[in-house]
Amino acid sequence: MSDAQSYLRATSADYSRWCGAMEVHRRLLTVNPEYAGNRAVIENTAFSYETQRREAARQGVIDVPVVVHVVHSTPEQNIDDAQINSQIDVLNQDFRAANADVNQVPPVWRDLVADARLQFHLARTDPLGRTTDGITRTQTSVTDWDTDDLVKFSLSGGRDAWPADVYLNVWVCRLRGGLLGYAQFPGGAASTDGVVITHSAFGTRGTARAPFDGGRTAVHEIGHWLNLRHIWGDDDEGCSGSDFVADTPNQAGPNLGSPSFPTATCGNAPNGDMFMNYMDYTDDAAMFMFTKGQAARMDATLDNARLTLSRQAVTV
């Protein structure tokens, strides 16, 4: 982790977004040669989709089965069904560009707003074919968790994943150090595949706490799970990084809070940073769009690395 990242994480507990997806990504690149190889193939495919804008490749809507693993050490962390359902509602609005605040996108970028043709439902059957509400609950003695994936294993006090080729696994727990969530990019091990969200940034009610009570942390992390990068390219606030999407302006680093339009960096005036993009670090109320280029990268993932999910969705 860079010095800038360490500072942001240390100071983000009450004021700023912090995502651990790139921590996980860099760790897996170091320790897992298979992951590195898989990532190269996935990125080559994503590049092809994004540059060719294969919008006609998929016309239908993919409906992804979700299992939410609630891992709790206190009654407060054992969030109720209503809070979980509120998060599913947000996902189904945001990934279809049906969110009420999408009209706040500046006029210069409104033509870029994308319907990702993706929706979500809590799983109806478990891995053994039994009826389920798509929620598991695990009481643990572990008070909080980090990006080391331990929450994803029963042996370490967490909860084992359901098969990642059938379900999107979402772990909800208490994360430490201001961490709101993290995801595993496609190409990693099935046993750790999915996203992790701290309970106070999950959904729109219950324990969800402002300014992260709009359900957008899960939108951001599922974006990573579908192979989207942070919009600024994770280059320690330089201007040489890239999110590998042509229609998102180059920007120096993450935007925090609720910026005013325009906010210019990296010579991107007059329009400046696309800080209202779900893959920036702004508050929930300040992010409300994916672009067509980002949707193309998600298509590449759903047509290839996560193809089995779209096949399973009609029955699970």
PDB file of N, CA, C and O in Angstrom, residues 38-74:
ATOM      1  N   ASN A  38      -4.684 -15.479 -15.591  1.00  0.00           N
ATOM      2  CA  ASN A  38      -6.103 -15.279 -15.885  1.00  0.00           C
ATOM      3  C   ASN A  38      -6.417 -13.812 -16.143  1.00  0.00           C
ATOM      4  O   ASN A  38      -7.207 -13.474 -17.032  1.00  0.00           O
ATOM      5  N   ARG A  39      -5.792 -12.944 -15.352  1.00  0.00           N
ATOM      6  CA  ARG A  39      -6.053 -11.519 -15.502  1.00  0.00           C
ATOM      7  C   ARG A  39      -5.611 -11.013 -16.878  1.00  0.00           C
ATOM      8  O   ARG A  39      -6.273 -10.153 -17.472  1.00  0.00           O
ATOM      9  N   ALA A  40      -4.515 -11.531 -17.382  1.00  0.00           N
ATOM     10  CA  ALA A  40      -4.046 -11.107 -18.708  1.00  0.00           C
ATOM     11  C   ALA A  40      -5.069 -11.457 -19.780  1.00  0.00           C
ATOM     12  O   ALA A  40      -5.373 -10.630 -20.660  1.00  0.00           O
ATOM     13  N   VAL A  41      -5.622 -12.651 -19.711  1.00  0.00           N
ATOM     14  CA  VAL A  41      -6.633 -13.062 -20.685  1.00  0.00           C
ATOM     15  C   VAL A  41      -7.887 -12.210 -20.558  1.00  0.00           C
ATOM     16  O   VAL A  41      -8.462 -11.741 -21.550  1.00  0.00           O
ATOM     17  N   ILE A  42      -8.319 -11.997 -19.317  1.00  0.00           N
ATOM     18  CA  ILE A  42      -9.540 -11.205 -19.066  1.00  0.00           C
ATOM     19  C   ILE A  42      -9.374  -9.780 -19.562  1.00  0.00           C
ATOM     20  O   ILE A  42     -10.284  -9.204 -20.174  1.00  0.00           O
ATOM     21  N   GLU A  43      -8.207  -9.184 -19.336  1.00  0.00           N
ATOM     22  CA  GLU A  43      -7.988  -7.808 -19.778  1.00  0.00           C
ATOM     23  C   GLU A  43      -7.919  -7.706 -21.291  1.00  0.00           C
ATOM     24  O   GLU A  43      -8.401  -6.719 -21.881  1.00  0.00           O
ATOM     25  N   ASN A  44      -7.350  -8.698 -21.958  1.00  0.00           N
ATOM     26  CA  ASN A  44      -7.326  -8.673 -23.422  1.00  0.00           C
ATOM     27  C   ASN A  44      -8.744  -8.724 -23.983  1.00  0.00           C
ATOM     28  O   ASN A  44      -9.074  -8.029 -24.946  1.00  0.00           O
ATOM     29  N   THR A  45      -9.587  -9.548 -23.376  1.00  0.00           N
ATOM     30  CA  THR A  45     -10.987  -9.633 -23.818  1.00  0.00           C
ATOM     31  C   THR A  45     -11.712  -8.330 -23.549  1.00  0.00           C
ATOM     32  O   THR A  45     -12.459  -7.831 -24.399  1.00  0.00           O
ATOM     33  N   ALA A  46     -11.492  -7.759 -22.363  1.00  0.00           N
ATOM     34  CA  ALA A  46     -12.145  -6.495 -22.017  1.00  0.00           C
ATOM     35  C   ALA A  46     -11.733  -5.381 -22.970  1.00  0.00           C
ATOM     36  O   ALA A  46     -12.563  -4.557 -23.380  1.00  0.00           O
ATOM     37  N   PHE A  47     -10.460  -5.349 -23.321  1.00  0.00           N
ATOM     38  CA  PHE A  47      -9.971  -4.331 -24.257  1.00  0.00           C
ATOM     39  C   PHE A  47     -10.689  -4.442 -25.588  1.00  0.00           C
ATOM     40  O   PHE A  47     -11.103  -3.436 -26.187  1.00  0.00           O
ATOM     41  N   SER A  48     -10.870  -5.665 -26.065  1.00  0.00           N
ATOM     42  CA  SER A  48     -11.567  -5.874 -27.335  1.00  0.00           C
ATOM     43  C   SER A  48     -13.002  -5.377 -27.275  1.00  0.00           C
ATOM     44  O   SER A  48     -13.475  -4.666 -28.173  1.00  0.00           O
ATOM     45  N   TYR A  49     -13.712  -5.708 -26.203  1.00  0.00           N
ATOM     46  CA  TYR A  49     -15.104  -5.274 -26.062  1.00  0.00           C
ATOM     47  C   TYR A  49     -15.194  -3.757 -25.956  1.00  0.00           C
ATOM     48  O   TYR A  49     -16.062  -3.131 -26.572  1.00  0.00           O
ATOM     49  N   GLU A  50     -14.322  -3.162 -25.146  1.00  0.00           N
ATOM     50  CA  GLU A  50     -14.422  -1.727 -24.890  1.00  0.00           C
ATOM     51  C   GLU A  50     -14.074  -0.918 -26.130  1.00  0.00           C
ATOM     52  O   GLU A  50     -14.724   0.095 -26.429  1.00  0.00           O
ATOM     53  N   THR A  51     -13.074  -1.347 -26.881  1.00  0.00           N
ATOM     54  CA  THR A  51     -12.669  -0.588 -28.060  1.00  0.00           C
ATOM     55  C   THR A  51     -13.636  -0.781 -29.222  1.00  0.00           C
ATOM     56  O   THR A  51     -13.835   0.132 -30.034  1.00  0.00           O
ATOM     57  N   GLN A  52     -14.272  -1.944 -29.295  1.00  0.00           N
ATOM     58  CA  GLN A  52     -15.209  -2.198 -30.381  1.00  0.00           C
ATOM     59  C   GLN A  52     -16.644  -1.849 -30.028  1.00  0.00           C
ATOM     60  O   GLN A  52     -17.524  -1.883 -30.886  1.00  0.00           O
ATOM     61  N   ARG A  53     -16.879  -1.544 -28.699  1.00  0.00           N
ATOM     62  CA  ARG A  53     -18.205  -1.166 -28.231  1.00  0.00           C
ATOM     63  C   ARG A  53     -19.262  -2.159 -28.707  1.00  0.00           C
ATOM     64  O   ARG A  53     -20.185  -1.829 -29.453  1.00  0.00           O
ATOM     65  N   ARG A  54     -19.127  -3.394 -28.262  1.00  0.00           N
ATOM     66  CA  ARG A  54     -20.013  -4.454 -28.735  1.00  0.00           C
ATOM     67  C   ARG A  54     -21.367  -4.380 -28.030  1.00  0.00           C
ATOM     68  O   ARG A  54     -21.794  -5.284 -27.316  1.00  0.00           O
ATOM     69  N   GLU A  55     -22.064  -3.275 -28.268  1.00  0.00           N
ATOM     70  CA  GLU A  55     -23.340  -3.063 -27.585  1.00  0.00           C
ATOM     71  C   GLU A  55     -24.416  -4.017 -28.081  1.00  0.00           C
ATOM     72  O   GLU A  55     -25.403  -4.273 -27.387  1.00  0.00           O
ATOM     73  N   ALA A  56     -24.253  -4.554 -29.296  1.00  0.00           N
ATOM     74  CA  ALA A  56     -25.255  -5.475 -29.836  1.00  0.00           C
ATOM     75  C   ALA A  56     -25.004  -6.915 -29.407  1.00  0.00           C
ATOM     76  O   ALA A  56     -25.776  -7.806 -29.735  1.00  0.00           O
ATOM     77  N   ALA A  57     -23.915  -7.156 -28.656  1.00  0.00           N
ATOM     78  CA  ALA A  57     -23.567  -8.531 -28.293  1.00  0.00           C
ATOM     79  C   ALA A  57     -24.589  -9.142 -27.352  1.00  0.00           C
ATOM     80  O   ALA A  57     -24.804 -10.342 -27.371  1.00  0.00           O
ATOM     81  N   ARG A  58     -25.207  -8.330 -26.520  1.00  0.00           N
ATOM     82  CA  ARG A  58     -26.205  -8.850 -25.578  1.00  0.00           C
ATOM     83  C   ARG A  58     -27.332  -7.846 -25.459  1.00  0.00           C
ATOM     84  O   ARG A  58     -27.140  -6.725 -25.032  1.00  0.00           O
ATOM     85  N   GLN A  59     -28.535  -8.287 -25.800  1.00  0.00           N
ATOM     86  CA  GLN A  59     -29.694  -7.407 -25.721  1.00  0.00           C
ATOM     87  C   GLN A  59     -30.514  -7.662 -24.461  1.00  0.00           C
ATOM     88  O   GLN A  59     -31.179  -6.774 -23.952  1.00  0.00           O
ATOM     89  N   GLY A  60     -30.506  -8.907 -23.966  1.00  0.00           N
ATOM     90  CA  GLY A  60     -31.305  -9.237 -22.806  1.00  0.00           C
ATOM     91  C   GLY A  60     -30.684  -8.772 -21.505  1.00  0.00           C
ATOM     92  O   GLY A  60     -29.535  -8.332 -21.452  1.00  0.00           O
ATOM     93  N   VAL A  61     -31.475  -8.875 -20.446  1.00  0.00           N
ATOM     94  CA  VAL A  61     -31.030  -8.505 -19.104  1.00  0.00           C
ATOM     95  C   VAL A  61     -30.627  -9.759 -18.349  1.00  0.00           C
ATOM     96  O   VAL A  61     -31.381 -10.737 -18.299  1.00  0.00           O
ATOM     97  N   ILE A  62     -29.435  -9.767 -17.788  1.00  0.00           N
ATOM     98  CA  ILE A  62     -28.958 -10.880 -16.968  1.00  0.00           C
ATOM     99  C   ILE A  62     -29.411 -10.657 -15.530  1.00  0.00           C
ATOM    100  O   ILE A  62     -29.243  -9.574 -14.972  1.00  0.00           O
ATOM    101  N   ASP A  63     -29.972 -11.691 -14.935  1.00  0.00           N
ATOM    102  CA  ASP A  63     -30.493 -11.631 -13.566  1.00  0.00           C
ATOM    103  C   ASP A  63     -29.616 -12.520 -12.687  1.00  0.00           C
ATOM    104  O   ASP A  63     -29.646 -13.739 -12.793  1.00  0.00           O
ATOM    105  N   VAL A  64     -28.798 -11.896 -11.845  1.00  0.00           N
ATOM    106  CA  VAL A  64     -27.766 -12.610 -11.092  1.00  0.00           C
ATOM    107  C   VAL A  64     -28.288 -13.045  -9.721  1.00  0.00           C
ATOM    108  O   VAL A  64     -28.788 -12.211  -8.951  1.00  0.00           O
ATOM    109  N   PRO A  65     -28.177 -14.343  -9.372  1.00  0.00           N
ATOM    110  CA  PRO A  65     -28.542 -14.780  -8.030  1.00  0.00           C
ATOM    111  C   PRO A  65     -27.494 -14.372  -7.004  1.00  0.00           C
ATOM    112  O   PRO A  65     -26.296 -14.552  -7.215  1.00  0.00           O
ATOM    113  N   VAL A  66     -27.946 -13.831  -5.897  1.00  0.00           N
ATOM    114  CA  VAL A  66     -27.064 -13.304  -4.856  1.00  0.00           C
ATOM    115  C   VAL A  66     -27.307 -14.061  -3.559  1.00  0.00           C
ATOM    116  O   VAL A  66     -28.453 -14.316  -3.190  1.00  0.00           O
ATOM    117  N   VAL A  67     -26.222 -14.419  -2.878  1.00  0.00           N
ATOM    118  CA  VAL A  67     -26.338 -14.897  -1.506  1.00  0.00           C
ATOM    119  C   VAL A  67     -25.616 -13.902  -0.608  1.00  0.00           C
ATOM    120  O   VAL A  67     -24.471 -13.515  -0.876  1.00  0.00           O
ATOM    121  N   VAL A  68     -26.300 -13.438   0.412  1.00  0.00           N
ATOM    122  CA  VAL A  68     -25.729 -12.487   1.367  1.00  0.00           C
ATOM    123  C   VAL A  68     -25.387 -13.242   2.644  1.00  0.00           C
ATOM    124  O   VAL A  68     -26.262 -13.809   3.295  1.00  0.00           O
ATOM    125  N   HIS A  69     -24.089 -13.262   2.962  1.00  0.00           N
ATOM    126  CA  HIS A  69     -23.601 -13.913   4.178  1.00  0.00           C
ATOM    127  C   HIS A  69     -23.416 -12.846   5.256  1.00  0.00           C
ATOM    128  O   HIS A  69     -22.482 -12.047   5.185  1.00  0.00           O
ATOM    129  N   VAL A  70     -24.295 -12.810   6.230  1.00  0.00           N
ATOM    130  CA  VAL A  70     -24.184 -11.860   7.329  1.00  0.00           C
ATOM    131  C   VAL A  70     -23.330 -12.499   8.423  1.00  0.00           C
ATOM    132  O   VAL A  70     -23.714 -13.512   9.010  1.00  0.00           O
ATOM    133  N   VAL A  71     -22.162 -11.923   8.671  1.00  0.00           N
ATOM    134  CA  VAL A  71     -21.238 -12.440   9.682  1.00  0.00           C
ATOM    135  C   VAL A  71     -21.168 -11.395  10.792  1.00  0.00           C
ATOM    136  O   VAL A  71     -20.715 -10.271  10.570  1.00  0.00           O
ATOM    137  N   HIS A  72     -21.633 -11.753  11.980  1.00  0.00           N
ATOM    138  CA  HIS A  72     -21.849 -10.749  13.019  1.00  0.00           C
ATOM    139  C   HIS A  72     -21.292 -11.196  14.363  1.00  0.00           C
ATOM    140  O   HIS A  72     -21.355 -12.368  14.727  1.00  0.00           O
ATOM    141  N   SER A  73     -20.749 -10.224  15.103  1.00  0.00           N
ATOM    142  CA  SER A  73     -20.294 -10.495  16.466  1.00  0.00           C
ATOM    143  C   SER A  73     -21.139  -9.760  17.493  1.00  0.00           C
ATOM    144  O   SER A  73     -20.972  -9.978  18.700  1.00  0.00           O
ATOM    145  N   THR A  74     -22.034  -8.885  17.039  1.00  0.00           N
ATOM    146  CA  THR A  74     -22.958  -8.162  17.925  1.00  0.00           C
ATOM    147  C   THR A  74     -24.345  -8.191  17.283  1.00  0.00           C
ATOM    148  O   THR A  74     -24.467  -8.367  16.059  1.00  0.00           O
TER     149      THR A  74
END
